């Protein structure tokens, strides 16, 4: 007699709300956007205002996409 038939069958666990790989990729993109913005501001000090504005908007968009993807998976 097999021991597998004596064990109770449990239903599979539901999938988690967020995908860890997706969160990792979005986190890396967020850090890269901020790092690129900082680098460009240091290399081109005369363009710090426009570069900072674009980098700030881009990092905000990445954060908004991360929240949207996290909520979409639920």
Short mmCIF file of N, CA, C and O in Angstrom, two decimals, residues 5-68:
data_model
loop_
_atom_site.label_atom_id
_atom_site.label_comp_id
_atom_site.label_asym_id
_atom_site.label_seq_id
_atom_site.Cartn_x
_atom_site.Cartn_y
_atom_site.Cartn_z
N UNK A 5 -1.43 7.59 -0.59
CA UNK A 5 -2.88 7.57 -0.44
C UNK A 5 -3.30 7.89 0.98
O UNK A 5 -4.41 8.31 1.23
N UNK A 6 -2.40 7.67 1.97
CA UNK A 6 -2.73 7.96 3.36
C UNK A 6 -2.60 9.44 3.71
O UNK A 6 -3.14 9.89 4.70
N UNK A 7 -1.84 10.18 2.92
CA UNK A 7 -1.66 11.60 3.20
C UNK A 7 -2.88 12.39 2.73
O UNK A 7 -3.49 12.07 1.73
N UNK A 8 -3.22 13.42 3.50
CA UNK A 8 -4.37 14.24 3.12
C UNK A 8 -4.00 15.14 1.94
O UNK A 8 -2.89 15.64 1.84
N UNK A 9 -4.94 15.29 1.07
CA UNK A 9 -4.74 16.14 -0.11
C UNK A 9 -5.14 17.57 0.24
O UNK A 9 -6.26 17.81 0.67
N UNK A 10 -4.22 18.50 0.06
CA UNK A 10 -4.52 19.91 0.30
C UNK A 10 -4.60 20.62 -1.04
O UNK A 10 -3.83 20.33 -1.96
N UNK A 11 -5.54 21.57 -1.16
CA UNK A 11 -5.63 22.31 -2.42
C UNK A 11 -4.38 23.17 -2.60
O UNK A 11 -3.76 23.59 -1.63
N UNK A 12 -4.01 23.43 -3.85
CA UNK A 12 -2.83 24.26 -4.08
C UNK A 12 -3.05 25.69 -3.56
O UNK A 12 -4.17 26.19 -3.54
N UNK A 13 -1.97 26.29 -3.12
CA UNK A 13 -2.05 27.65 -2.59
C UNK A 13 -2.37 28.62 -3.71
O UNK A 13 -1.89 28.46 -4.84
N UNK A 14 -3.17 29.64 -3.45
CA UNK A 14 -3.46 30.63 -4.49
C UNK A 14 -2.21 31.42 -4.83
O UNK A 14 -1.33 31.59 -3.98
N UNK A 15 -2.11 31.91 -6.05
CA UNK A 15 -0.92 32.68 -6.42
C UNK A 15 -0.82 33.96 -5.61
O UNK A 15 -1.83 34.55 -5.23
N UNK A 16 0.40 34.36 -5.34
CA UNK A 16 0.59 35.58 -4.55
C UNK A 16 0.16 36.80 -5.36
O UNK A 16 0.06 36.75 -6.58
N UNK A 17 -0.04 37.91 -4.67
CA UNK A 17 -0.55 39.12 -5.32
C UNK A 17 0.45 39.79 -6.24
O UNK A 17 0.07 40.42 -7.21
N UNK A 18 1.74 39.67 -5.96
CA UNK A 18 2.73 40.33 -6.79
C UNK A 18 3.77 39.34 -7.25
O UNK A 18 4.10 38.38 -6.56
N UNK A 19 4.30 39.59 -8.42
CA UNK A 19 5.35 38.76 -8.97
C UNK A 19 6.69 39.33 -8.53
O UNK A 19 7.00 40.49 -8.83
N UNK A 20 7.50 38.57 -7.81
CA UNK A 20 8.77 39.12 -7.31
C UNK A 20 9.74 39.52 -8.42
O UNK A 20 10.49 40.48 -8.26
N UNK A 21 9.71 38.83 -9.54
CA UNK A 21 10.61 39.18 -10.65
C UNK A 21 10.21 40.53 -11.23
O UNK A 21 11.06 41.37 -11.53
N UNK A 22 8.91 40.75 -11.38
CA UNK A 22 8.43 42.03 -11.90
C UNK A 22 8.80 43.17 -10.97
O UNK A 22 9.25 44.23 -11.41
N UNK A 23 8.64 42.96 -9.67
CA UNK A 23 9.01 44.00 -8.71
C UNK A 23 10.51 44.27 -8.75
O UNK A 23 10.94 45.42 -8.64
N UNK A 24 11.31 43.22 -8.91
CA UNK A 24 12.76 43.40 -9.01
C UNK A 24 13.14 44.20 -10.24
O UNK A 24 13.94 45.13 -10.17
N UNK A 25 12.54 43.88 -11.38
CA UNK A 25 12.84 44.60 -12.62
C UNK A 25 12.41 46.06 -12.50
O UNK A 25 13.16 46.97 -12.89
N UNK A 26 11.23 46.32 -11.97
CA UNK A 26 10.78 47.70 -11.81
C UNK A 26 11.66 48.47 -10.83
O UNK A 26 11.93 49.65 -11.03
N UNK A 27 12.11 47.80 -9.78
CA UNK A 27 13.03 48.44 -8.84
C UNK A 27 14.35 48.79 -9.49
O UNK A 27 14.91 49.88 -9.27
N UNK A 28 14.87 47.88 -10.31
CA UNK A 28 16.13 48.14 -11.01
C UNK A 28 15.97 49.30 -11.98
O UNK A 28 16.83 50.17 -12.08
N UNK A 29 14.86 49.33 -12.71
CA UNK A 29 14.61 50.43 -13.65
C UNK A 29 14.52 51.75 -12.90
O UNK A 29 15.07 52.77 -13.34
N UNK A 30 13.85 51.75 -11.76
CA UNK A 30 13.70 52.97 -10.95
C UNK A 30 15.08 53.48 -10.52
O UNK A 30 15.39 54.66 -10.65
N UNK A 31 15.92 52.60 -10.03
CA UNK A 31 17.27 52.99 -9.59
C UNK A 31 18.11 53.46 -10.77
O UNK A 31 18.86 54.44 -10.66
N UNK A 32 18.00 52.80 -11.91
CA UNK A 32 18.77 53.21 -13.09
C UNK A 32 18.34 54.58 -13.60
O UNK A 32 19.19 55.38 -14.01
N UNK A 33 17.05 54.87 -13.58
CA UNK A 33 16.57 56.19 -14.02
C UNK A 33 17.11 57.27 -13.10
O UNK A 33 17.61 58.31 -13.56
N UNK A 34 17.04 57.03 -11.79
CA UNK A 34 17.56 58.03 -10.85
C UNK A 34 19.08 58.17 -10.98
O UNK A 34 19.61 59.28 -10.91
N UNK A 35 19.77 57.06 -11.17
CA UNK A 35 21.23 57.11 -11.34
C UNK A 35 21.63 57.84 -12.62
O UNK A 35 22.59 58.63 -12.61
N UNK A 36 20.92 57.58 -13.69
CA UNK A 36 21.22 58.27 -14.96
C UNK A 36 20.94 59.76 -14.83
O UNK A 36 21.70 60.59 -15.37
N UNK A 37 19.88 60.11 -14.13
CA UNK A 37 19.57 61.52 -13.92
C UNK A 37 20.68 62.21 -13.12
O UNK A 37 21.13 63.30 -13.48
N UNK A 38 21.12 61.57 -12.07
CA UNK A 38 22.20 62.12 -11.26
C UNK A 38 23.49 62.26 -12.07
O UNK A 38 24.17 63.29 -12.01
N UNK A 39 23.81 61.25 -12.84
CA UNK A 39 25.02 61.29 -13.66
C UNK A 39 24.96 62.44 -14.68
O UNK A 39 25.91 63.19 -14.84
N UNK A 40 23.83 62.56 -15.36
CA UNK A 40 23.70 63.64 -16.35
C UNK A 40 23.74 65.01 -15.70
O UNK A 40 24.27 65.96 -16.28
N UNK A 41 23.19 65.13 -14.51
CA UNK A 41 23.24 66.42 -13.81
C UNK A 41 24.67 66.77 -13.41
O UNK A 41 25.06 67.94 -13.40
N UNK A 42 25.47 65.77 -13.07
CA UNK A 42 26.87 66.02 -12.71
C UNK A 42 27.72 66.33 -13.93
O UNK A 42 28.63 67.15 -13.87
N UNK A 43 27.45 65.68 -15.06
CA UNK A 43 28.24 65.89 -16.26
C UNK A 43 27.88 67.20 -16.95
O UNK A 43 28.74 67.90 -17.48
N UNK A 44 26.61 67.55 -16.97
CA UNK A 44 26.13 68.76 -17.63
C UNK A 44 25.45 69.67 -16.61
O UNK A 44 24.22 69.74 -16.54
N UNK A 45 26.22 70.41 -15.82
CA UNK A 45 25.61 71.23 -14.77
C UNK A 45 24.69 72.33 -15.29
O UNK A 45 23.76 72.74 -14.60
N UNK A 46 24.90 72.79 -16.52
CA UNK A 46 24.03 73.85 -17.04
C UNK A 46 22.63 73.32 -17.37
O UNK A 46 21.68 74.10 -17.47
N UNK A 47 22.50 72.01 -17.54
CA UNK A 47 21.20 71.42 -17.87
C UNK A 47 20.55 70.73 -16.67
O UNK A 47 19.66 69.91 -16.82
N UNK A 48 21.00 71.05 -15.48
CA UNK A 48 20.51 70.36 -14.28
C UNK A 48 19.00 70.53 -14.10
O UNK A 48 18.32 69.57 -13.75
N UNK A 49 18.47 71.71 -14.36
CA UNK A 49 17.02 71.94 -14.19
C UNK A 49 16.18 71.05 -15.09
O UNK A 49 15.33 70.28 -14.60
N UNK A 50 16.39 71.11 -16.42
CA UNK A 50 15.58 70.27 -17.30
C UNK A 50 15.82 68.77 -17.11
O UNK A 50 14.87 67.98 -17.12
N UNK A 51 17.07 68.38 -16.90
CA UNK A 51 17.36 66.96 -16.71
C UNK A 51 16.73 66.46 -15.41
O UNK A 51 16.16 65.36 -15.35
N UNK A 52 16.81 67.26 -14.37
CA UNK A 52 16.19 66.88 -13.09
C UNK A 52 14.69 66.76 -13.21
O UNK A 52 14.09 65.86 -12.62
N UNK A 53 14.08 67.66 -13.97
CA UNK A 53 12.62 67.59 -14.15
C UNK A 53 12.22 66.32 -14.91
O UNK A 53 11.28 65.63 -14.51
N UNK A 54 12.94 66.02 -15.98
CA UNK A 54 12.63 64.82 -16.77
C UNK A 54 12.88 63.56 -15.94
O UNK A 54 12.09 62.62 -15.95
N UNK A 55 13.99 63.53 -15.20
CA UNK A 55 14.28 62.37 -14.35
C UNK A 55 13.26 62.19 -13.25
O UNK A 55 12.88 61.06 -12.92
N UNK A 56 12.81 63.29 -12.66
CA UNK A 56 11.79 63.20 -11.63
C UNK A 56 10.47 62.67 -12.15
O UNK A 56 9.82 61.83 -11.52
N UNK A 57 10.08 63.16 -13.33
CA UNK A 57 8.83 62.67 -13.95
C UNK A 57 8.98 61.20 -14.32
O UNK A 57 8.06 60.40 -14.10
N UNK A 58 10.13 60.81 -14.88
CA UNK A 58 10.33 59.42 -15.28
C UNK A 58 10.32 58.49 -14.07
O UNK A 58 9.72 57.41 -14.13
N UNK A 59 10.96 58.90 -12.99
CA UNK A 59 10.95 58.03 -11.81
C UNK A 59 9.56 57.94 -11.19
O UNK A 59 9.16 56.88 -10.69
N UNK A 60 8.79 59.00 -11.26
CA UNK A 60 7.41 58.97 -10.78
C UNK A 60 6.56 58.03 -11.64
O UNK A 60 5.73 57.29 -11.11
N UNK A 61 6.77 58.07 -12.95
CA UNK A 61 6.04 57.16 -13.84
C UNK A 61 6.40 55.71 -13.56
O UNK A 61 5.52 54.83 -13.58
N UNK A 62 7.66 55.42 -13.33
CA UNK A 62 8.07 54.05 -13.02
C UNK A 62 7.40 53.58 -11.73
O UNK A 62 6.91 52.46 -11.64
N UNK A 63 7.36 54.45 -10.72
CA UNK A 63 6.71 54.09 -9.46
C UNK A 63 5.21 53.87 -9.67
O UNK A 63 4.63 52.93 -9.10
N UNK A 64 4.59 54.70 -10.50
CA UNK A 64 3.15 54.54 -10.78
C UNK A 64 2.89 53.23 -11.52
O UNK A 64 1.92 52.52 -11.23
N UNK A 65 3.76 52.87 -12.47
CA UNK A 65 3.61 51.60 -13.18
C UNK A 65 3.80 50.43 -12.22
O UNK A 65 3.12 49.41 -12.34
N UNK A 66 4.73 50.55 -11.27
CA UNK A 66 4.94 49.48 -10.31
C UNK A 66 3.67 49.26 -9.47
O UNK A 66 3.26 48.12 -9.24
N UNK A 67 3.05 50.33 -9.04
CA UNK A 67 1.81 50.21 -8.26
C UNK A 67 0.70 49.63 -9.13
O UNK A 67 -0.06 48.75 -8.70
N UNK A 68 0.60 50.08 -10.38
CA UNK A 68 -0.44 49.57 -11.28
C UNK A 68 -0.28 48.07 -11.55
O UNK A 68 -1.24 47.31 -11.52
#
